[in-house]
CSV table of C-alpha atoms in Angstrom, one decimal:
chain,number,residue,atom,x,y,z
A,183,UNK,CA,144.9,-80.4,101.8
A,184,UNK,CA,145.0,-83.4,104.1
A,185,UNK,CA,146.4,-86.4,102.7
A,186,UNK,CA,145.8,-89.9,103.8
A,187,UNK,CA,148.7,-91.1,105.9
A,188,UNK,CA,150.6,-94.1,104.5
A,189,UNK,CA,150.2,-97.2,106.8
A,190,UNK,CA,151.9,-100.5,106.7
A,191,UNK,CA,151.3,-103.8,108.4
A,192,UNK,CA,153.2,-107.2,108.0
A,193,UNK,CA,151.7,-107.7,104.4
A,194,UNK,CA,149.8,-104.6,103.4
A,195,UNK,CA,150.6,-101.0,102.3
A,196,UNK,CA,147.8,-98.7,102.5
A,197,UNK,CA,148.3,-95.4,100.7
A,198,UNK,CA,146.4,-92.3,99.3
A,199,UNK,CA,144.3,-93.4,96.3
A,200,UNK,CA,145.7,-91.8,93.1
A,201,UNK,CA,144.4,-92.0,89.6
A,202,UNK,CA,146.1,-95.0,88.7
A,203,UNK,CA,144.5,-96.9,91.6
A,204,UNK,CA,141.3,-95.4,90.8
A,205,UNK,CA,141.3,-96.7,87.1
A,206,UNK,CA,142.5,-100.1,88.2
A,207,UNK,CA,139.5,-100.2,90.6
A,208,UNK,CA,136.9,-99.6,87.6
A,209,UNK,CA,136.7,-103.3,86.8
A,210,UNK,CA,136.1,-104.2,90.4
A,211,UNK,CA,133.3,-101.4,90.7
A,212,UNK,CA,131.6,-102.5,87.8
A,213,UNK,CA,131.5,-106.1,88.8
A,214,UNK,CA,128.6,-108.1,90.6
A,215,UNK,CA,130.9,-108.1,94.1
A,216,UNK,CA,129.4,-104.3,94.4
A,217,UNK,CA,125.8,-105.5,94.7
A,218,UNK,CA,125.5,-105.2,98.4
A,219,UNK,CA,126.5,-101.6,97.9
A,220,UNK,CA,124.0,-101.0,95.2
A,221,UNK,CA,126.3,-101.8,92.3
A,222,UNK,CA,127.6,-102.8,89.8
A,223,UNK,CA,128.7,-99.0,89.0
A,224,UNK,CA,129.3,-97.3,85.8
A,225,UNK,CA,132.6,-95.7,85.4
A,226,UNK,CA,131.2,-92.5,86.2
A,227,UNK,CA,129.3,-93.6,89.2
A,228,UNK,CA,132.7,-95.4,90.4
A,229,UNK,CA,134.6,-92.2,89.9
A,230,UNK,CA,132.3,-90.2,92.2
A,231,UNK,CA,132.3,-92.9,94.9
A,232,UNK,CA,136.3,-93.3,94.8
A,233,UNK,CA,136.8,-89.7,94.4
A,234,UNK,CA,134.6,-89.0,97.5
A,235,UNK,CA,137.0,-91.4,99.3
A,236,UNK,CA,139.8,-89.1,98.3
A,237,UNK,CA,138.2,-85.9,99.0
A,238,UNK,CA,136.9,-86.9,102.5
A,239,UNK,CA,140.3,-86.6,103.7
A,240,UNK,CA,140.4,-82.6,102.9
A,241,UNK,CA,136.7,-82.2,104.1
A,242,UNK,CA,136.3,-84.7,107.1
A,243,UNK,CA,140.1,-85.5,108.0
A,244,UNK,CA,139.2,-89.3,106.9
A,245,UNK,CA,138.6,-91.3,104.1
A,246,UNK,CA,139.9,-94.1,101.7
A,247,UNK,CA,143.3,-96.0,101.1
A,248,UNK,CA,144.3,-98.1,98.3
A,249,UNK,CA,145.3,-101.6,99.7
A,250,UNK,CA,148.4,-103.0,98.1
A,251,UNK,CA,150.6,-106.2,98.7
A,252,UNK,CA,153.5,-104.9,100.4
A,253,UNK,CA,156.0,-107.4,98.8
A,254,UNK,CA,154.5,-107.3,95.1
A,255,UNK,CA,153.0,-104.0,94.8
A,256,UNK,CA,149.6,-105.6,93.5
A,257,UNK,CA,146.7,-103.6,94.1
A,258,UNK,CA,144.1,-105.8,96.4
A,259,UNK,CA,141.3,-103.4,96.6
A,260,UNK,CA,140.3,-100.3,98.6
A,261,UNK,CA,139.3,-99.6,102.3
A,262,UNK,CA,137.6,-96.2,103.6
A,263,UNK,CA,136.1,-94.9,106.7
A,264,UNK,CA,133.3,-92.7,105.5
A,265,UNK,CA,130.6,-90.6,106.7
A,266,UNK,CA,128.4,-89.3,103.9
A,267,UNK,CA,126.1,-86.5,105.1
A,268,UNK,CA,123.0,-88.7,105.2
A,269,UNK,CA,124.7,-91.3,107.5
A,270,UNK,CA,124.3,-91.0,111.4
A,271,UNK,CA,127.8,-92.5,112.0
A,272,UNK,CA,131.2,-93.4,110.4
A,273,UNK,CA,131.3,-96.4,108.6
A,274,UNK,CA,134.2,-98.8,107.6
A,275,UNK,CA,133.9,-100.3,104.3
A,276,UNK,CA,136.3,-102.3,101.9
A,277,UNK,CA,136.2,-104.0,98.6
A,278,UNK,CA,138.7,-106.6,97.5
A,279,UNK,CA,139.4,-107.9,94.1
A,280,UNK,CA,138.3,-111.6,94.1
A,281,UNK,CA,141.6,-113.0,94.2
A,282,UNK,CA,142.4,-111.1,97.4
A,283,UNK,CA,139.6,-112.6,99.1
A,284,UNK,CA,139.7,-115.0,102.1
A,285,UNK,CA,143.2,-114.2,103.1
A,286,UNK,CA,142.5,-112.0,106.1
A,287,UNK,CA,143.4,-108.6,104.0
A,288,UNK,CA,140.4,-106.8,104.9
A,289,UNK,CA,140.7,-107.5,108.6
A,290,UNK,CA,144.4,-106.7,108.6
A,291,UNK,CA,144.0,-103.6,106.8
A,292,UNK,CA,141.2,-102.5,109.1
A,293,UNK,CA,143.5,-103.2,112.2
A,294,UNK,CA,146.1,-101.3,110.7
């Protein structure tokens, strides 16, 4: 089974998503912040989306990471490289909690 590599930047730690991360992301996935991606999502739908990001590592060799603050360990959101069967190319997507917006975290995670 291929696992997500752990990546670090000056401020961030990108790690394999765990059940704890997925459960912590449920409120974010159920919020209006996911409207651009056909959300808000029920817990069931959020589970499928997040579990797909984890499973993609085994199936495709790439997938999603949990984004955490390197100093505090606080979960900031998630970032994923994905290519569902109906997509013609890979897509980089991210979703951050509101308190993490506007601080350059998504850009920093994407560069990492």
